CSV table of C-alpha atoms and ligand atoms in Angstrom, one decimal:
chain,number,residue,atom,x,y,z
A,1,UNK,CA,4.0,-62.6,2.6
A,2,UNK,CA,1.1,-60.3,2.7
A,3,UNK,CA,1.3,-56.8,2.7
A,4,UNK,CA,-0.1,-56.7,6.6
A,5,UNK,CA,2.4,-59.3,7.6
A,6,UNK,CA,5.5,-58.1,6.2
A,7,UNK,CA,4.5,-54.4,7.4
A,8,UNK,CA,4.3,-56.3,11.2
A,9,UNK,CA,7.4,-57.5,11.0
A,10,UNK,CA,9.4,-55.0,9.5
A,11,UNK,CA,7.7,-52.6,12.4
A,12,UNK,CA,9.4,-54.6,14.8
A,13,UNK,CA,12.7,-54.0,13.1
A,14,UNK,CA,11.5,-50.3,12.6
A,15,UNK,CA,12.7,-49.4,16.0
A,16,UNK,CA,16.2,-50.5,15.6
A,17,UNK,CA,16.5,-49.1,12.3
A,18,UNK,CA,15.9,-44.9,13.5
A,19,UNK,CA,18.3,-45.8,16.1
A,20,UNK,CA,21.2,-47.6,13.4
A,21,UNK,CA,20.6,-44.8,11.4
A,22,UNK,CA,21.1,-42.2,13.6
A,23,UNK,CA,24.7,-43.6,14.8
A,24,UNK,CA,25.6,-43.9,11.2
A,25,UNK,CA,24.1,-39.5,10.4
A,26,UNK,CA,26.3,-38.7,13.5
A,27,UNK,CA,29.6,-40.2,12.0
A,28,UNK,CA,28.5,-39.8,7.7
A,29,UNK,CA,26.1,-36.9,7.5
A,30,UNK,CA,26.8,-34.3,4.7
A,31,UNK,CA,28.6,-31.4,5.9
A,32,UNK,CA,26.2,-29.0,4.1
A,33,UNK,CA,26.4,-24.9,4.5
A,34,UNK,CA,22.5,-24.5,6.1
A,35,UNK,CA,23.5,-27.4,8.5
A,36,UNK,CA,24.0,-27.2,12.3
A,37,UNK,CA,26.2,-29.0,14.6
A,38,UNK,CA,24.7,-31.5,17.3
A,39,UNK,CA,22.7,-29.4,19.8
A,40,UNK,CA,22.5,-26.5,17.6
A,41,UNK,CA,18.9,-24.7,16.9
A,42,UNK,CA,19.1,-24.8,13.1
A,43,UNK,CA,18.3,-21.0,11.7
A,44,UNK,CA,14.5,-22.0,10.1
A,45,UNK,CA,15.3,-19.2,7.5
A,46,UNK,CA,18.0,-21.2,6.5
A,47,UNK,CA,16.1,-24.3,6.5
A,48,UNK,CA,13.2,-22.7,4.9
A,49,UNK,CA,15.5,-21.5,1.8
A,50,UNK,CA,17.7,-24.6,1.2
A,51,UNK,CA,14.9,-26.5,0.9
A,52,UNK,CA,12.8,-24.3,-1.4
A,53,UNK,CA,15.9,-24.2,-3.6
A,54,UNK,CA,16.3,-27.9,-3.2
A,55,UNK,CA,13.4,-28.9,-4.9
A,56,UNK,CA,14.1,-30.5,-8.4
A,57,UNK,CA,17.9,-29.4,-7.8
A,58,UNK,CA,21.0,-31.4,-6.6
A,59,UNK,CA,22.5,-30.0,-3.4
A,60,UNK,CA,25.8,-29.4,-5.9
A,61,UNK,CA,23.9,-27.0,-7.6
A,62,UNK,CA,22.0,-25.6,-4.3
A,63,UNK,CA,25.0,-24.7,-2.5
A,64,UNK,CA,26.3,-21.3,-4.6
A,65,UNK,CA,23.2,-20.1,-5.0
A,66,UNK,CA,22.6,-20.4,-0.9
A,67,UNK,CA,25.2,-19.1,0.2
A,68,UNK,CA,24.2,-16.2,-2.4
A,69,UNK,CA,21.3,-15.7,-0.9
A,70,UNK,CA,22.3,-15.7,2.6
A,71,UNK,CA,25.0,-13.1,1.9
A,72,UNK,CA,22.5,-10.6,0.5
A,73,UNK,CA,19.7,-11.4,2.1
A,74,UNK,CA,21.1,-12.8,5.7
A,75,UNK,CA,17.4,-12.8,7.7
A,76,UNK,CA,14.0,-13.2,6.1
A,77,UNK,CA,13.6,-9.6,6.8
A,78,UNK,CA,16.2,-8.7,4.2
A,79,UNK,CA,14.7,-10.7,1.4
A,80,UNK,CA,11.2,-10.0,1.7
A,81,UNK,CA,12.1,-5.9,1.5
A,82,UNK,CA,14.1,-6.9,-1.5
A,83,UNK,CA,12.9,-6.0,-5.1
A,84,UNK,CA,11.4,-8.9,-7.1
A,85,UNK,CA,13.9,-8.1,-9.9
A,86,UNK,CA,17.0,-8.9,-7.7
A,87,UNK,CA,15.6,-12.0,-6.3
A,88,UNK,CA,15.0,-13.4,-9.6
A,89,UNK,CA,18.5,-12.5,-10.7
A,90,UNK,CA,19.5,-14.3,-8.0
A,91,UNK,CA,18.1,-16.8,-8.7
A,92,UNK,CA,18.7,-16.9,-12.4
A,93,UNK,CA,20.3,-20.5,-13.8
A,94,UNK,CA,18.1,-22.6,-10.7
A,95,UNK,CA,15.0,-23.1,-12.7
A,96,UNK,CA,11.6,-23.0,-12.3
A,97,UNK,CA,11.2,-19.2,-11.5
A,98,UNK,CA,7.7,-19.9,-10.2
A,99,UNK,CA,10.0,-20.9,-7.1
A,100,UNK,CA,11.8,-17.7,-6.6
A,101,UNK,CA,8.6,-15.3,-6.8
A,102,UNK,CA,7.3,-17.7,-4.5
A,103,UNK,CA,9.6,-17.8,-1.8
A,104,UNK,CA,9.9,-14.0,-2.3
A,105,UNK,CA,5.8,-14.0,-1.4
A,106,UNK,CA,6.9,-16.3,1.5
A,107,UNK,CA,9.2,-14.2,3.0
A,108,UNK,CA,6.8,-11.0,2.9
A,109,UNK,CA,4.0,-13.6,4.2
A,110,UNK,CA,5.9,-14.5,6.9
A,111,UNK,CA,7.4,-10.8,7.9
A,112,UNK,CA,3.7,-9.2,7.4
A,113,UNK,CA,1.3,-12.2,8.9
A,114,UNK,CA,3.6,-14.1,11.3
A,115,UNK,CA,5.8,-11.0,12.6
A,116,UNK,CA,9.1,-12.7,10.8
A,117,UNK,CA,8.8,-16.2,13.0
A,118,UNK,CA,8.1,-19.3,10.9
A,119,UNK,CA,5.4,-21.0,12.3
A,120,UNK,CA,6.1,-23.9,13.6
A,121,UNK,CA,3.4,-26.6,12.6
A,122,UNK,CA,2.9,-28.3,9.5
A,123,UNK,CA,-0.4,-27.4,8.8
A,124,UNK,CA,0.5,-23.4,9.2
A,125,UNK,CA,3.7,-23.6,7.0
A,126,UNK,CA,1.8,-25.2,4.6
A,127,UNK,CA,-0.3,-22.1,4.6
A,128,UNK,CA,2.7,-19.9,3.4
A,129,UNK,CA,3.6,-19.1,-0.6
A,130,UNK,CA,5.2,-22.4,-2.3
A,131,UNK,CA,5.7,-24.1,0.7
A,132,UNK,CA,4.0,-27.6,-0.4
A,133,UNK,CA,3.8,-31.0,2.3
A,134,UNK,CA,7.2,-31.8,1.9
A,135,UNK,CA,8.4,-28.7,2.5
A,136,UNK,CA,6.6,-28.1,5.4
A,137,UNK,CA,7.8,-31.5,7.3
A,138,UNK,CA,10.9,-30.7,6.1
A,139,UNK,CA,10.8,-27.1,8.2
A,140,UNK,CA,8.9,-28.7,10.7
A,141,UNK,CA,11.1,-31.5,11.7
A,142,UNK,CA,14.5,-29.8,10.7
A,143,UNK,CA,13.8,-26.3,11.9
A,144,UNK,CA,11.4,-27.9,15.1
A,145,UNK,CA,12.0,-30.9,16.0
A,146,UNK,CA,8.7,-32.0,15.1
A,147,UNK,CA,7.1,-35.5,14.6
A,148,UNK,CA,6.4,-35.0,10.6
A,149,UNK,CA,8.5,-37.1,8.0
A,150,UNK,CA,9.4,-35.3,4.8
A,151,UNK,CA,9.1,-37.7,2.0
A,152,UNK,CA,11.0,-36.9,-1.0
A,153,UNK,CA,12.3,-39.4,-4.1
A,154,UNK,CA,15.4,-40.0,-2.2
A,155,UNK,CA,13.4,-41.4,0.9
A,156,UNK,CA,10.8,-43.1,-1.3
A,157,UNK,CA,13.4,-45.5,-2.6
A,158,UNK,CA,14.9,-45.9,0.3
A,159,UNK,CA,11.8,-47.1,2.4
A,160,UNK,CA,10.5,-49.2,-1.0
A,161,UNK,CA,13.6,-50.9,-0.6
A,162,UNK,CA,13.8,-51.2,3.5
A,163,UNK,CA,9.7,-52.9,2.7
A,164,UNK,CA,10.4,-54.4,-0.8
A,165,UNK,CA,7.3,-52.6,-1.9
A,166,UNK,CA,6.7,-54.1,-5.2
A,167,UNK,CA,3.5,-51.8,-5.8
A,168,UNK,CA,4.8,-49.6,-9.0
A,169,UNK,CA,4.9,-45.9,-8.0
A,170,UNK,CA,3.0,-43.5,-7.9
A,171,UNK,CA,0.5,-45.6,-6.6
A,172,UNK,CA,2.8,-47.2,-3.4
A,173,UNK,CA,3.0,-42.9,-2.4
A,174,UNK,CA,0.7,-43.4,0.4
A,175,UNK,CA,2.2,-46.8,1.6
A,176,UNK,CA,5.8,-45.7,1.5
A,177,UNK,CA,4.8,-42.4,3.4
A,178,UNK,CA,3.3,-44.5,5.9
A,179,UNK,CA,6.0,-46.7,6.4
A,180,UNK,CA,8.2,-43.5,6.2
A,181,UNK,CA,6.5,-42.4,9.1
A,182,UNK,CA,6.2,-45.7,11.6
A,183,UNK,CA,9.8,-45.2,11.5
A,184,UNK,CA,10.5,-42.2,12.7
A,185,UNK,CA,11.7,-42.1,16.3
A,186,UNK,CA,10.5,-39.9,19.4
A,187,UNK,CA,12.8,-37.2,19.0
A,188,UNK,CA,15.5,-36.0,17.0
A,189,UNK,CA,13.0,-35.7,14.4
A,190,UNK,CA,14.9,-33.4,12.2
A,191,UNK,CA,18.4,-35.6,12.3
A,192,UNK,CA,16.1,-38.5,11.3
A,193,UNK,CA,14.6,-36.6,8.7
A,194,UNK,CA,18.1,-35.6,7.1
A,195,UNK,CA,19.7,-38.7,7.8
A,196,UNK,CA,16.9,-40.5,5.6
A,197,UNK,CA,17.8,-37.8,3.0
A,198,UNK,CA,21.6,-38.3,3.7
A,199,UNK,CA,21.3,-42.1,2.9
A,200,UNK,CA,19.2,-42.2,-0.1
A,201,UNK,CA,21.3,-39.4,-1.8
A,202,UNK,CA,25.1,-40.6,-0.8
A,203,UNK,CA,23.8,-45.0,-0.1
A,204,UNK,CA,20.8,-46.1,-1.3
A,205,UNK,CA,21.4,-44.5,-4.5
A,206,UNK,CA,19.1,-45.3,-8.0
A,207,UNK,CA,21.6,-47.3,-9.2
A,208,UNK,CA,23.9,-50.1,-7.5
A,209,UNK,CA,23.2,-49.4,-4.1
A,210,UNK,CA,26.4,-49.0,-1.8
A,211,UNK,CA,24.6,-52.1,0.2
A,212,UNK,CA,27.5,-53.3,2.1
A,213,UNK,CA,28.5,-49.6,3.3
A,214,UNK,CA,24.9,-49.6,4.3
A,215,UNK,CA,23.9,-49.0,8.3
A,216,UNK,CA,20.6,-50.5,7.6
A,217,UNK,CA,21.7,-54.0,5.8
A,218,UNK,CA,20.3,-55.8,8.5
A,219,UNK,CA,16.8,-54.2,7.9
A,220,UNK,CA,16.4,-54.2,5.0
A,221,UNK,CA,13.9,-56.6,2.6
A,222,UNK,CA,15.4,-56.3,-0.6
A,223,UNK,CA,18.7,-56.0,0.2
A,224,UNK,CA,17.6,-59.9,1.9
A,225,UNK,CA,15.8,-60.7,-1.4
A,226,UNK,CA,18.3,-59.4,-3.8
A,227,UNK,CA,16.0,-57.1,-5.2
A,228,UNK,CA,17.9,-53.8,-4.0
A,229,UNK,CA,18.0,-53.0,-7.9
A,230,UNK,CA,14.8,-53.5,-9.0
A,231,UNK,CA,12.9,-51.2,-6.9
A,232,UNK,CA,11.2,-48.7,-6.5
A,233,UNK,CA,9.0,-50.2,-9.4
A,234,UNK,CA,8.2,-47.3,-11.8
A,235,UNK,CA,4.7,-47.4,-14.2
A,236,UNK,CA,6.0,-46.5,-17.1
A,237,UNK,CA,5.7,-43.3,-18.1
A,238,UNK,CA,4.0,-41.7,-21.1
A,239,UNK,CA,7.0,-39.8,-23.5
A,240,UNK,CA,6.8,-36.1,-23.4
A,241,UNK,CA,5.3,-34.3,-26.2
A,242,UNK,CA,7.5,-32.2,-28.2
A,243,UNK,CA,7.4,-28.2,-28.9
A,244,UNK,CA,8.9,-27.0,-31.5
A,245,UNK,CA,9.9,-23.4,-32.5
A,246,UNK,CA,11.7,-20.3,-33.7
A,247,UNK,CA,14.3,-17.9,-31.7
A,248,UNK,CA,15.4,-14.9,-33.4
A,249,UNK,CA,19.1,-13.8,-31.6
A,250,UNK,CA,19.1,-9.9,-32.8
A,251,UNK,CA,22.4,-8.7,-32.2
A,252,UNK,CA,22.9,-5.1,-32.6
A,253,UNK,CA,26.4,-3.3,-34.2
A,254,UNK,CA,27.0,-1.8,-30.6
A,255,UNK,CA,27.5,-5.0,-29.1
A,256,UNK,CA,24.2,-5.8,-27.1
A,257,UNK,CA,21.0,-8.1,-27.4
A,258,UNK,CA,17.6,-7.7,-28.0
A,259,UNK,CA,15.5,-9.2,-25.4
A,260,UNK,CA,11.7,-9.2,-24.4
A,261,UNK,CA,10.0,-9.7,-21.2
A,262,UNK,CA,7.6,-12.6,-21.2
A,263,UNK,CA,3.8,-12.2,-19.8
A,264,UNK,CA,2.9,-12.0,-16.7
A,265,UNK,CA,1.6,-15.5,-16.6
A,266,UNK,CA,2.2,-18.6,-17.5
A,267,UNK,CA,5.7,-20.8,-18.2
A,268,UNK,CA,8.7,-18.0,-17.1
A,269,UNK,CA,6.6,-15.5,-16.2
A,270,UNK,CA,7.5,-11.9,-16.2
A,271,UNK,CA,11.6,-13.4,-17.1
A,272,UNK,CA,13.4,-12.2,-19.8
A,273,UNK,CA,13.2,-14.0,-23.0
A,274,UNK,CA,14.6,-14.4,-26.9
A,275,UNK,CA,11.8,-13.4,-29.0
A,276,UNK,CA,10.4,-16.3,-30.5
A,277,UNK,CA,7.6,-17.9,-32.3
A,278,UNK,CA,4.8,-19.4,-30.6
A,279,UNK,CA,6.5,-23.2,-29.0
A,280,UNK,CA,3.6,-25.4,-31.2
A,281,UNK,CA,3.4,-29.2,-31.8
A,282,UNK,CA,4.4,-28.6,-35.6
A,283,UNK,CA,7.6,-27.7,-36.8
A,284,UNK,CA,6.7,-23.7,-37.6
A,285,UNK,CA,6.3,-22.6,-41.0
A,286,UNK,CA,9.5,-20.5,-42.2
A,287,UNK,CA,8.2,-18.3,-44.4
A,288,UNK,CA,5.5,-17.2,-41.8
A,289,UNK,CA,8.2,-17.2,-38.7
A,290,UNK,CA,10.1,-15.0,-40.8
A,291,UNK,CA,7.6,-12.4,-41.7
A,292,UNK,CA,6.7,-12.6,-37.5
A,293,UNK,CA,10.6,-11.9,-36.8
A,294,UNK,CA,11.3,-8.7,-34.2
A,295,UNK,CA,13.2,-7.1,-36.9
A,296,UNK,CA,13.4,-6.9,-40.7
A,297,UNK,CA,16.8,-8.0,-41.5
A,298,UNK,CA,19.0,-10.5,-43.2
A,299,UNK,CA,18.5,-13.4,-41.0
A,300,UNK,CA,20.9,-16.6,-40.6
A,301,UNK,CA,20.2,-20.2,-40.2
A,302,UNK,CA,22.9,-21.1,-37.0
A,303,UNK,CA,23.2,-24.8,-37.8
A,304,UNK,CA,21.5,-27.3,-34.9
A,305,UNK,CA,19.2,-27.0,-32.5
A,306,UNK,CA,18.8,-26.2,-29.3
A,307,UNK,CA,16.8,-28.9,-26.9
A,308,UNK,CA,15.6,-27.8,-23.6
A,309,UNK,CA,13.6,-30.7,-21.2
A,310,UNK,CA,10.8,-29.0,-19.3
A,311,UNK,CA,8.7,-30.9,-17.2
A,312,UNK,CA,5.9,-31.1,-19.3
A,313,UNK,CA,7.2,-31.3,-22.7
A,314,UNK,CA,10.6,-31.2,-24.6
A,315,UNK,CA,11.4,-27.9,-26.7
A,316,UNK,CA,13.6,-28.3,-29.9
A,317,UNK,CA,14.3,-24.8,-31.3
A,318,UNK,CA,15.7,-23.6,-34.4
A,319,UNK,CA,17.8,-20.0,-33.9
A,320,UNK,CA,18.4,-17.3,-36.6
A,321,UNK,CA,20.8,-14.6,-35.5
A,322,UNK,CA,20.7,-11.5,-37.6
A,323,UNK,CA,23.3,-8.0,-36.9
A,324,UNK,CA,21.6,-4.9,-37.3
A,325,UNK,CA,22.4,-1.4,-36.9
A,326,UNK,CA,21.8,0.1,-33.5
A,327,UNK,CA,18.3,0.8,-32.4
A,328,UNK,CA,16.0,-0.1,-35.5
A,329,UNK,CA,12.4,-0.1,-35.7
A,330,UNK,CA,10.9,-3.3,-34.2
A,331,UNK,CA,8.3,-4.8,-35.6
A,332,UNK,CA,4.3,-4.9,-34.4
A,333,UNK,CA,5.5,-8.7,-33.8
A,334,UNK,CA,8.4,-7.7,-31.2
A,335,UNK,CA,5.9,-6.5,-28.9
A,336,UNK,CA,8.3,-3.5,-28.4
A,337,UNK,CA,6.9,-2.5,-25.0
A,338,UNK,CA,8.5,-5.2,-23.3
A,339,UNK,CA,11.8,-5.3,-25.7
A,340,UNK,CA,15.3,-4.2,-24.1
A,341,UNK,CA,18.4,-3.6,-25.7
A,342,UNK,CA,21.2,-5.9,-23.3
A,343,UNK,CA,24.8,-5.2,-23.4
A,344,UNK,CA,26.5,-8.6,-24.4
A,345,UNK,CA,29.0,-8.4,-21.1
A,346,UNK,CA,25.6,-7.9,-18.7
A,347,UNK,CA,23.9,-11.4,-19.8
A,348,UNK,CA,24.9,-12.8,-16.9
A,349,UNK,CA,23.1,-10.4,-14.1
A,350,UNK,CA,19.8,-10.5,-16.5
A,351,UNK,CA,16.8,-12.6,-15.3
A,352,UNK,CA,17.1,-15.1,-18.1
A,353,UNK,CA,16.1,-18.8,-17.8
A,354,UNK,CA,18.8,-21.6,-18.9
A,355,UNK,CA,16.7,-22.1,-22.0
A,356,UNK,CA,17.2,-18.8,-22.8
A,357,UNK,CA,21.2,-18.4,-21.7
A,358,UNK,CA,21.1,-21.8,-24.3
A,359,UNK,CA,19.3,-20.2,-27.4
A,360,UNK,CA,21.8,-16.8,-26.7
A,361,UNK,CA,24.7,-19.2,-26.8
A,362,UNK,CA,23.8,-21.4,-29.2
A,363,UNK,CA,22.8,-17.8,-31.4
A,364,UNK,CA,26.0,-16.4,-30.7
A,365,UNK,CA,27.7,-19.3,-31.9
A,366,UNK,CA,29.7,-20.4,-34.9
B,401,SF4,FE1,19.4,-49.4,0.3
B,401,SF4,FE2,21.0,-51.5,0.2
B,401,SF4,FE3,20.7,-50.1,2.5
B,401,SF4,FE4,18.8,-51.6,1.6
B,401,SF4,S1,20.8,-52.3,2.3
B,401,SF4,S2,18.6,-49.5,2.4
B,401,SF4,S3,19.0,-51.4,-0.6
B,401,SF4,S4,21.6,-49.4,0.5
């Protein structure tokens, strides 16, 4: 069947499905803390934050750092007068920092330019600090009610499974959003929108979908066809390259840790850090990472590695862990302008990335 056919005839079912799926959100849907009941405006600060957090998260992970949020910073007032140090704290363990001072930016964007009122279109959300398209049809609909469909992976392999697109992805993106889109019904935009979302995560999951559970059997191509598992086709991707370093975890004879603030730009910005050698494609050179350590001191091999998956590349890091006497000269390496000395016990409240928690454990260890 060609590509126009199939699309014709599955537009035809596309009515019935919004309306099968709907049922199914009113008796199923996620009870989820920036939710609203039926006939309830949802709070778009609420909306606007669970769904910044969401990205590249599971909701499991979202939900303490939410209701966090929410309880120190209840309106969008509250967060954009807060420090950029606190937000990042409280944010700390989520990933992706770039996020937080975003949606810090956002907030004071939205107090300063918009008088504290999201706006309400697509096009002017889209406007706003690290708010990208599916963000903005996620606020949108949710928030609004509007007509825009927020297309995430979850509702990508639902609709390349409802239209057994067999086109590999990324390449089917702009089909799928299309056919995302010809289904959405007339109004209750933002129940559609987290009802897709709803189904894909808790249904139509990546791997043996819960088919017969499904409220959208009868629709769906590949569930027909028996290709439910198969899709979405994937191009196969390239493996990441590798990084490869050298943490030194300096721990000091009155029990706290010697840290460093990373630049202002780039990967973890402005966090907190475990001074390192440069993350290069070759395994460093010890002697050299040695002579480059913060402080001159007896320093251990802890035996493994750490690993950390970025996005971009995986990091495999070595960690020496040496005990020195308290306050000793740093080296011109250590960069001692942006070193701290951290109490052990006050790790947690630091601004440290889980790469770094992992090197301070892993230091720390054995
Ligand atoms: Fe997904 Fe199966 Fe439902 Fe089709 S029938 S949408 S494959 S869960």
């Amino acid at each position: 069947m060609s590509t126009v056919a199939r699309t014709q005839r599955l537009s035809r079912a596309g009515r019935g499905t919004a309306g099968a799926l709907l049922e199914w959100y009113d008796n199923e849907r996620r009870d989820l803390p920036w939710r609203y009941g039926p006939g309830v405006a949802a709070d778009p600060y609420r909306v606007w934050l669970s769904e910044i957090m969401l990205q590249q998260t599971t909701v499991k992970a979202v939900i303490p750092y939410f209701e966090k949020f929410v309880a120190l910073w209840p309106t969008v007032e509250g967060l954009a007068l807060a420090e950029e140090e606190a937000v990042l704290q409280a944010w700390a363990g989520l990933g992706y920092y770039s996020r937080a001072r975003n949606l810090h930016a956002c907030a004071q964007a939205v107090v300063t330019e918009h008088g504290g009122v999201f706006p309400v279109q697509e096009q002017e959300l889209r406007r706003l600090p690290g708010i990208g398209p599916y963000t903005a049809a996620a606020i949108a609909a949710i928030a609004f009610g509007q007509p825009a469909m927020p297309v995430d992976g979850n509702v990508e392999r639902v609709v390349s499974r409802l239209f057994a697109v067999t086109d590999p992805m990324p390449k089917s993106k702009p089909l799928l959003r299309d056919h995302a889109a010809g289904l959405m019904p007339g109004a209750r935009t933002g129940d559609f929108a987290q009802a897709m979302m709803d189904l894909g995560a808790t249904v139509c999951t990546p791997k043996r979908p819960s088919c017969l559970m499904c409220p959208l059997q009868n629709q769906c191509d590949a569930h027909a066809l028996g290709m439910e598992g198969q899709l979405p086709v994937r191009a196969v991707k390239p493996d990441r390259p590798v990084r490869r370093g050298i943490a030194f975890v300096t721990l000091a004879e009155d029990g706290t840790v010697l840290l460093r603030q990373r630049p202002d730009t780039g990967l973890l910005a402005r966090m907190l850090e475990v001074p390192s050698t440069e993350w290069q494609d070759d395994a460093p050179d010890l002697a050299r990472a040695l002579r480059g350590a913060p402080v001159r001191a007896s320093w251990w091999l802890v035996p493994g590695q750490v690993v950390h998956t970025f996005t971009h590349f995986r990091l495999e890091m070595q960690v020496y862990r040496a005990v020195v006497p308290v306050s000793p000269p740093l080296t011109f390496w250590a960069d001692s302008a942006r070193c701290r000395w951290v109490p052990k016990r006050e790790l947690d409240k630091q601004a440290l990335p889980s790469v770094m928690r992992k090197l301070i454990a892993h230091g720390m260890s054995s």
